[in-house]
Amino acid sequence: MTASFDAVIDRRNTNAVKYDKATLKAFFGEENLQPFWVADMEFKAPEPVLEALKKVVDHGIFGYSARPDSYYQAIIDWTRRRFDYEIEKEWIAYTPGIVPAVNYVLQAFCMPGDKVIIQQPVYYPFARSIINNGCQVLDNPLLYQEGRYEIDFEDLEEKAKDPMTTLMILCSPHNPVSRVWTREELTRIGEICLENDVMILADEIHNDVVFSGHRHTFFASISKAFEARTITCTAPSKTFNLAGMQASSIIIADAKIRERFNRVLERNSIGFQNPLSIAATEAAYRDGEAWLEALLEYLEGNIATMKDYLAEHLPEAVLVEPEGTYLAWIDLRAYETDGRLLEKTVVEKGGVALDGGTWFGPSGDGFLRFNFACSRSMLLEGLEGIKKGVMALKG
Ligand SMILES: Cc1ncc(COP(=O)(O)O)c(C=O)c1O
Protein backbone atom coordinates (compact mmCIF):
# COMPACT_ATOMS: atom_id res chain seq x y z
CA MET A 1 0.00 0.00 0.00
CA THR A 2 2.84 2.41 0.84
CA ALA A 3 4.37 1.98 -2.63
CA SER A 4 1.88 4.41 -4.18
CA PHE A 5 2.92 7.13 -1.75
CA ASP A 6 6.54 6.66 -2.81
CA ALA A 7 5.67 7.46 -6.42
CA VAL A 8 6.94 10.82 -7.63
CA ILE A 9 4.26 12.50 -9.75
CA ASP A 10 5.27 15.43 -11.92
CA ARG A 11 2.85 18.28 -11.18
CA ARG A 12 4.59 20.95 -13.19
CA ASN A 13 2.45 22.41 -15.98
CA THR A 14 -0.76 21.02 -14.44
CA ASN A 15 -2.06 24.39 -13.14
CA ALA A 16 -1.05 23.43 -9.57
CA VAL A 17 -0.71 26.70 -7.61
CA LYS A 18 2.11 25.23 -5.57
CA TYR A 19 4.25 24.81 -8.73
CA ASP A 20 2.95 27.73 -10.75
CA LYS A 21 5.91 29.82 -11.87
CA ALA A 22 4.15 33.18 -11.71
CA THR A 23 2.82 32.42 -8.21
CA LEU A 24 6.24 31.26 -7.00
CA LYS A 25 7.80 34.39 -8.43
CA ALA A 26 5.20 36.60 -6.72
CA PHE A 27 5.65 34.97 -3.31
CA PHE A 28 9.35 34.09 -3.30
CA GLY A 29 10.95 36.22 -6.03
CA GLU A 30 12.09 33.07 -7.87
CA GLU A 31 10.25 30.56 -10.00
CA ASN A 32 12.51 27.50 -10.07
CA LEU A 33 11.94 26.23 -6.58
CA GLN A 34 11.02 22.83 -5.18
CA PRO A 35 7.73 23.61 -3.41
CA PHE A 36 6.85 22.61 0.15
CA TRP A 37 4.41 25.41 0.85
CA VAL A 38 0.71 25.35 -0.25
CA ALA A 39 -1.12 22.79 1.89
CA ASP A 40 -1.99 20.10 -0.60
CA MET A 41 -0.35 16.71 -1.01
CA GLU A 42 1.84 15.19 -3.71
CA PHE A 43 -0.31 12.04 -3.71
CA LYS A 44 -3.08 10.90 -6.02
CA ALA A 45 -6.53 10.85 -4.46
CA PRO A 46 -7.89 7.44 -3.34
CA GLU A 47 -8.82 5.02 -6.12
CA PRO A 48 -12.59 5.05 -5.29
CA VAL A 49 -12.54 8.83 -5.79
CA LEU A 50 -10.80 8.50 -9.14
CA GLU A 51 -13.35 5.89 -10.22
CA ALA A 52 -16.27 8.07 -9.18
CA LEU A 53 -14.81 11.00 -11.12
CA LYS A 54 -14.19 8.86 -14.23
CA LYS A 55 -17.82 7.81 -14.14
CA VAL A 56 -18.97 11.43 -14.23
CA VAL A 57 -16.48 12.31 -16.97
CA ASP A 58 -17.49 9.29 -19.07
CA HIS A 59 -21.11 10.32 -18.82
CA GLY A 60 -19.97 13.59 -20.31
CA ILE A 61 -22.66 15.97 -19.10
CA PHE A 62 -21.73 18.54 -16.47
CA GLY A 63 -25.01 20.35 -15.91
CA TYR A 64 -26.38 21.93 -12.72
CA SER A 65 -26.27 19.29 -10.04
CA ALA A 66 -27.97 18.52 -6.73
CA ARG A 67 -26.47 16.79 -3.72
CA PRO A 68 -28.20 13.41 -3.28
CA ASP A 69 -29.13 11.98 0.14
CA SER A 70 -26.21 9.55 -0.24
CA TYR A 71 -23.81 12.54 -0.25
CA TYR A 72 -25.07 13.73 3.13
CA GLN A 73 -25.20 10.17 4.46
CA ALA A 74 -21.52 9.63 3.61
CA ILE A 75 -20.60 12.74 5.66
CA ILE A 76 -22.88 11.76 8.56
CA ASP A 77 -21.53 8.18 8.66
CA TRP A 78 -17.93 9.36 8.49
CA THR A 79 -18.44 11.79 11.37
CA ARG A 80 -20.08 9.11 13.51
CA ARG A 81 -17.56 6.38 12.66
CA ARG A 82 -14.39 8.45 12.98
CA PHE A 83 -15.39 10.94 15.68
CA ASP A 84 -18.33 9.40 17.50
CA TYR A 85 -20.40 12.50 16.77
CA GLU A 86 -23.94 12.33 15.45
CA ILE A 87 -24.93 15.07 13.03
CA GLU A 88 -28.04 15.56 10.91
CA LYS A 89 -28.51 16.26 7.23
CA GLU A 90 -30.24 19.59 7.90
CA TRP A 91 -27.23 20.83 9.84
CA ILE A 92 -24.89 20.57 6.84
CA ALA A 93 -24.46 23.53 4.51
CA TYR A 94 -22.21 23.55 1.48
CA THR A 95 -19.66 26.26 0.74
CA PRO A 96 -16.95 26.25 -1.94
CA GLY A 97 -14.16 26.19 0.66
CA ILE A 98 -13.62 26.96 4.31
CA VAL A 99 -12.02 30.37 3.84
CA PRO A 100 -15.19 31.52 2.04
CA ALA A 101 -17.20 30.10 4.97
CA VAL A 102 -15.10 32.09 7.45
CA ASN A 103 -15.99 35.22 5.51
CA TYR A 104 -19.70 34.33 5.40
CA VAL A 105 -19.68 33.74 9.17
CA LEU A 106 -18.06 37.14 9.73
CA GLN A 107 -20.71 38.72 7.50
CA ALA A 108 -23.57 36.91 9.24
CA PHE A 109 -22.56 37.36 12.88
CA CYS A 110 -20.14 40.27 13.25
CA MET A 111 -20.59 43.99 12.90
CA PRO A 112 -17.77 46.17 11.57
CA GLY A 113 -15.52 47.01 14.52
CA ASP A 114 -16.25 43.75 16.39
CA LYS A 115 -13.27 41.88 17.76
CA VAL A 116 -12.53 38.32 16.69
CA ILE A 117 -10.15 36.09 18.66
CA ILE A 118 -7.54 34.00 16.88
CA GLN A 119 -4.50 32.19 18.27
CA GLN A 120 -1.30 33.15 16.49
CA PRO A 121 0.82 31.82 15.00
CA VAL A 122 -2.14 30.65 12.94
CA TYR A 123 -3.34 30.09 9.38
CA TYR A 124 -2.98 33.62 8.05
CA PRO A 125 -6.19 33.95 5.97
CA PHE A 126 -8.08 34.18 9.28
CA ALA A 127 -6.58 37.61 10.05
CA ARG A 128 -7.04 38.71 6.44
CA SER A 129 -10.73 37.73 6.45
CA ILE A 130 -11.33 39.48 9.77
CA ILE A 131 -9.77 42.69 8.47
CA ASN A 132 -11.46 42.46 5.05
CA ASN A 133 -14.81 42.36 6.83
CA GLY A 134 -14.08 45.47 8.87
CA CYS A 135 -13.52 43.63 12.16
CA GLN A 136 -10.54 43.68 14.50
CA VAL A 137 -8.06 40.85 15.10
CA LEU A 138 -7.75 40.04 18.79
CA ASP A 139 -4.79 37.72 19.20
CA ASN A 140 -4.64 35.22 22.05
CA PRO A 141 -1.02 34.23 21.37
CA LEU A 142 -0.13 30.61 21.96
CA LEU A 143 2.55 30.00 24.56
CA TYR A 144 5.68 28.24 23.29
CA GLN A 145 7.35 26.35 26.08
CA GLU A 146 10.03 23.70 25.69
CA GLY A 147 9.16 22.96 22.09
CA ARG A 148 5.41 22.70 22.68
CA TYR A 149 2.53 25.11 22.22
CA GLU A 150 -0.08 25.66 24.92
CA ILE A 151 -3.08 27.95 25.26
CA ASP A 152 -2.82 31.03 27.48
CA PHE A 153 -6.20 30.66 29.17
CA GLU A 154 -5.83 33.71 31.40
CA ASP A 155 -5.25 35.87 28.35
CA LEU A 156 -8.12 34.17 26.53
CA GLU A 157 -10.42 34.98 29.41
CA GLU A 158 -9.40 38.64 29.31
CA LYS A 159 -9.98 38.86 25.57
CA ALA A 160 -13.31 37.03 25.67
CA LYS A 161 -14.51 39.46 28.36
CA ASP A 162 -14.02 42.44 26.06
CA PRO A 163 -17.58 43.55 25.19
CA MET A 164 -16.53 44.07 21.55
CA THR A 165 -15.55 40.38 21.19
CA THR A 166 -18.23 38.42 19.34
CA LEU A 167 -16.44 35.46 17.76
CA MET A 168 -13.48 33.14 18.23
CA ILE A 169 -11.96 31.28 15.29
CA LEU A 170 -10.54 28.05 16.63
CA CYS A 171 -8.08 26.14 14.47
CA SER A 172 -8.40 22.51 15.51
CA PRO A 173 -6.07 20.74 14.84
CA HIS A 174 -3.89 23.78 14.70
CA ASN A 175 -2.07 24.93 11.56
CA PRO A 176 0.89 25.57 11.77
CA VAL A 177 1.86 24.44 15.30
CA SER A 178 0.47 20.97 14.73
CA ARG A 179 -1.35 20.63 18.07
CA VAL A 180 -4.33 18.33 18.36
CA TRP A 181 -6.15 20.07 21.19
CA THR A 182 -7.20 17.75 23.99
CA ARG A 183 -10.79 17.42 25.14
CA GLU A 184 -9.79 19.25 28.35
CA GLU A 185 -8.28 22.18 26.47
CA LEU A 186 -11.31 22.43 24.17
CA THR A 187 -13.65 22.25 27.15
CA ARG A 188 -11.91 25.18 28.80
CA ILE A 189 -12.03 27.23 25.61
CA GLY A 190 -15.75 26.50 25.30
CA GLU A 191 -16.49 27.42 28.90
CA ILE A 192 -14.70 30.74 28.55
CA CYS A 193 -16.49 31.56 25.31
CA LEU A 194 -19.90 30.56 26.62
CA GLU A 195 -19.47 32.55 29.82
CA ASN A 196 -18.74 35.63 27.73
CA ASP A 197 -21.27 35.03 24.98
CA VAL A 198 -18.61 34.56 22.29
CA MET A 199 -19.57 32.35 19.34
CA ILE A 200 -17.14 29.74 18.04
CA LEU A 201 -16.14 28.98 14.51
CA ALA A 202 -14.30 25.66 14.75
CA ASP A 203 -12.16 25.18 11.63
CA GLU A 204 -11.60 21.42 11.72
CA ILE A 205 -10.34 21.01 8.15
CA HIS A 206 -7.33 19.00 9.39
CA ASN A 207 -9.34 16.76 11.72
CA ASP A 208 -8.61 13.49 9.89
CA VAL A 209 -4.84 13.94 9.80
CA VAL A 210 -4.00 13.02 13.38
CA PHE A 211 -1.07 10.85 14.42
CA SER A 212 -0.72 7.91 16.84
CA GLY A 213 -1.29 8.79 20.45
CA HIS A 214 -3.63 11.69 19.67
CA ARG A 215 -7.36 11.90 19.12
CA HIS A 216 -9.34 14.69 17.53
CA THR A 217 -12.45 15.79 19.40
CA PHE A 218 -15.16 17.64 17.51
CA PHE A 219 -15.49 20.82 19.55
CA ALA A 220 -19.29 20.84 19.15
CA SER A 221 -19.54 17.23 20.34
CA ILE A 222 -18.36 18.11 23.86
CA SER A 223 -21.73 19.37 25.11
CA LYS A 224 -25.12 20.49 23.86
CA ALA A 225 -24.30 23.97 25.14
CA PHE A 226 -21.14 24.11 22.99
CA GLU A 227 -22.98 22.65 20.03
CA ALA A 228 -25.59 25.40 20.26
CA ARG A 229 -22.94 28.15 19.88
CA THR A 230 -20.66 26.52 17.30
CA ILE A 231 -20.21 26.55 13.57
CA THR A 232 -17.99 23.63 12.55
CA CYS A 233 -16.14 23.64 9.25
CA THR A 234 -14.97 20.34 7.75
CA ALA A 235 -13.96 19.21 4.28
CA PRO A 236 -12.45 16.28 2.41
CA SER A 237 -9.82 18.73 1.08
CA LYS A 238 -6.88 17.92 3.34
CA THR A 239 -7.86 14.33 4.18
CA PHE A 240 -8.10 13.03 0.62
CA ASN A 241 -6.13 15.68 -1.28
CA LEU A 242 -9.23 17.23 -2.83
CA ALA A 243 -8.64 20.93 -2.06
CA GLY A 244 -9.14 21.95 -5.68
CA MET A 245 -12.63 20.41 -5.62
CA GLN A 246 -13.65 23.18 -3.24
CA ALA A 247 -16.23 21.28 -1.25
CA SER A 248 -16.76 22.06 2.43
CA SER A 249 -19.37 21.09 4.97
CA ILE A 250 -20.42 23.78 7.39
CA ILE A 251 -22.16 22.05 10.27
CA ILE A 252 -24.58 24.09 12.40
CA ALA A 253 -26.87 22.43 14.93
CA ASP A 254 -28.71 25.52 16.16
CA ALA A 255 -31.65 26.40 13.92
CA LYS A 256 -31.40 30.18 14.43
CA ILE A 257 -27.68 30.35 13.73
CA ARG A 258 -28.21 28.12 10.72
CA GLU A 259 -30.92 30.36 9.36
CA ARG A 260 -28.76 33.44 9.68
CA PHE A 261 -25.79 31.73 8.02
CA ASN A 262 -27.95 30.33 5.24
CA ARG A 263 -29.34 33.79 4.56
CA VAL A 264 -25.83 35.03 3.79
CA LEU A 265 -25.32 32.05 1.49
CA GLU A 266 -28.59 32.92 -0.21
CA ARG A 267 -27.56 36.56 -0.62
CA ASN A 268 -24.41 35.38 -2.38
CA SER A 269 -26.13 32.63 -4.40
CA ILE A 270 -24.01 29.88 -2.89
CA GLY A 271 -25.68 26.52 -3.22
CA PHE A 272 -25.04 24.67 -6.42
CA GLN A 273 -22.01 22.47 -6.34
CA ASN A 274 -20.15 21.13 -9.35
CA PRO A 275 -20.88 17.51 -10.28
CA LEU A 276 -17.25 16.38 -9.99
CA SER A 277 -16.94 17.68 -6.44
CA ILE A 278 -20.22 16.02 -5.39
CA ALA A 279 -19.04 12.64 -6.71
CA ALA A 280 -15.53 12.99 -5.26
CA THR A 281 -16.72 14.01 -1.80
CA GLU A 282 -19.24 11.19 -1.48
CA ALA A 283 -16.81 8.53 -2.73
CA ALA A 284 -14.02 9.77 -0.45
CA TYR A 285 -16.10 9.66 2.72
CA ARG A 286 -17.81 6.40 1.79
CA ASP A 287 -14.86 4.40 0.46
CA GLY A 288 -11.67 6.27 1.34
CA GLU A 289 -10.98 5.06 4.86
CA ALA A 290 -8.41 2.36 4.04
CA TRP A 291 -6.48 4.87 1.92
CA LEU A 292 -6.50 7.37 4.79
CA GLU A 293 -5.12 4.78 7.23
CA ALA A 294 -2.28 4.00 4.78
CA LEU A 295 -1.65 7.72 4.29
CA LEU A 296 -1.33 8.30 8.05
CA GLU A 297 1.18 5.46 8.29
CA TYR A 298 3.22 6.94 5.46
CA LEU A 299 3.14 10.42 6.98
CA GLU A 300 4.35 8.99 10.31
CA GLY A 301 7.26 7.47 8.37
CA ASN A 302 7.99 10.92 6.97
CA ILE A 303 7.95 12.39 10.48
CA ALA A 304 10.51 9.78 11.59
CA THR A 305 12.66 10.62 8.55
CA MET A 306 12.47 14.36 9.32
CA LYS A 307 13.49 13.77 12.93
CA ASP A 308 16.46 11.59 11.96
CA TYR A 309 17.57 14.04 9.30
CA LEU A 310 17.38 17.09 11.53
CA ALA A 311 19.11 15.33 14.43
CA GLU A 312 22.01 14.46 12.14
CA HIS A 313 22.30 17.56 9.96
CA LEU A 314 20.69 20.45 11.86
CA PRO A 315 20.91 19.35 15.50
CA GLU A 316 19.90 22.74 16.87
CA ALA A 317 16.66 22.83 14.89
CA VAL A 318 13.56 22.06 16.96
CA LEU A 319 10.83 20.15 15.17
CA VAL A 320 7.67 20.94 17.11
CA GLU A 321 6.21 17.48 17.76
CA PRO A 322 3.71 16.85 14.95
CA GLU A 323 0.44 15.72 16.54
CA GLY A 324 -1.71 16.37 13.49
CA THR A 325 -1.78 18.05 10.03
CA TYR A 326 0.92 17.34 7.44
CA LEU A 327 2.59 20.66 8.14
CA ALA A 328 5.75 20.62 10.24
CA TRP A 329 6.66 23.70 12.26
CA ILE A 330 10.41 23.97 12.57
CA ASP A 331 12.11 26.31 15.02
CA LEU A 332 15.41 27.49 13.50
CA ARG A 333 16.07 30.39 15.83
CA ALA A 334 19.21 28.70 17.15
CA TYR A 335 20.69 29.35 13.70
CA GLU A 336 19.05 32.67 12.80
CA THR A 337 16.79 35.00 14.74
CA ASP A 338 16.02 37.29 11.80
CA GLY A 339 13.03 35.46 10.36
CA ARG A 340 12.93 37.32 7.07
CA LEU A 341 16.62 36.68 6.44
CA LEU A 342 16.13 32.99 7.24
CA GLU A 343 13.19 32.74 4.82
CA LYS A 344 15.05 34.60 2.06
CA THR A 345 18.20 32.52 2.38
CA VAL A 346 16.38 29.20 2.33
CA VAL A 347 14.79 30.28 -0.96
CA GLU A 348 17.93 31.72 -2.52
CA LYS A 349 20.52 29.18 -1.33
CA GLY A 350 18.35 26.16 -0.67
CA GLY A 351 16.10 26.36 -3.75
CA VAL A 352 13.00 25.43 -1.76
CA ALA A 353 9.69 27.23 -1.21
CA LEU A 354 8.28 26.95 2.32
CA ASP A 355 5.76 29.06 4.19
CA GLY A 356 7.76 31.55 6.22
CA GLY A 357 7.06 31.65 9.92
CA THR A 358 6.54 35.41 9.74
CA TRP A 359 3.49 34.85 7.53
CA PHE A 360 1.62 33.49 10.56
CA GLY A 361 2.08 36.50 12.82
CA PRO A 362 4.99 37.99 14.76
CA SER A 363 5.44 34.90 16.94
CA GLY A 364 6.36 32.89 13.84
CA ASP A 365 9.65 34.75 13.46
CA GLY A 366 12.53 32.26 13.05
CA PHE A 367 10.29 29.31 12.13
CA LEU A 368 9.52 27.63 8.82
CA ARG A 369 6.43 25.61 7.91
CA PHE A 370 7.32 22.52 5.94
CA ASN A 371 4.66 20.54 4.06
CA PHE A 372 5.74 16.91 4.42
CA ALA A 373 2.88 15.28 2.47
CA CYS A 374 5.17 14.08 -0.29
CA SER A 375 7.21 11.05 -1.31
CA ARG A 376 10.14 10.23 0.90
CA SER A 377 12.59 11.15 -1.87
CA MET A 378 11.02 14.59 -2.27
CA LEU A 379 10.99 15.00 1.50
CA LEU A 380 14.75 14.47 1.60
CA GLU A 381 15.24 17.04 -1.18
CA GLY A 382 13.29 19.52 0.92
CA LEU A 383 15.33 18.82 4.03
CA GLU A 384 18.53 19.18 1.99
CA GLY A 385 17.26 22.56 0.78
CA ILE A 386 16.59 23.76 4.33
CA LYS A 387 20.03 22.57 5.41
CA LYS A 388 21.74 24.34 2.49
CA GLY A 389 19.95 27.58 3.34
CA VAL A 390 20.79 27.39 7.03
CA MET A 391 24.40 26.46 6.35
CA ALA A 392 24.72 29.44 4.00
CA LEU A 393 23.58 31.66 6.86
CA LYS A 394 26.19 30.20 9.15
CA GLY A 395 28.96 30.39 6.57
C1 LIG B 1 -6.79 25.77 8.95
C2 LIG B 1 -7.15 25.87 7.52
N1 LIG B 1 -8.36 26.32 7.17
C3 LIG B 1 -8.73 26.45 5.87
C4 LIG B 1 -7.85 26.09 4.86
C5 LIG B 1 -8.24 26.25 3.44
O1 LIG B 1 -9.55 25.96 3.23
P1 LIG B 1 -10.25 26.12 1.82
O2 LIG B 1 -9.25 25.78 0.77
O3 LIG B 1 -11.36 25.14 1.91
O4 LIG B 1 -10.74 27.52 1.73
C6 LIG B 1 -6.57 25.62 5.19
C7 LIG B 1 -5.62 25.28 4.12
O5 LIG B 1 -4.47 25.12 4.33
C8 LIG B 1 -6.22 25.51 6.55
O6 LIG B 1 -5.02 25.06 6.90
PDB file of C-alpha atoms in Angstrom, residues 149 160-161 219 233 275 305:
ATOM      1  CA  TYR A 149       2.525  25.105  22.216  1.00  0.00           C
ATOM      2  CA  ALA A 160     -13.307  37.028  25.673  1.00  0.00           C
ATOM      3  CA  LYS A 161     -14.513  39.463  28.357  1.00  0.00           C
ATOM      4  CA  PHE A 219     -15.487  20.819  19.545  1.00  0.00           C
ATOM      5  CA  CYS A 233     -16.137  23.635   9.247  1.00  0.00           C
ATOM      6  CA  PRO A 275     -20.880  17.506 -10.277  1.00  0.00           C
ATOM      7  CA  THR A 305      12.656  10.621   8.547  1.00  0.00           C
TER       8      THR A 305
END
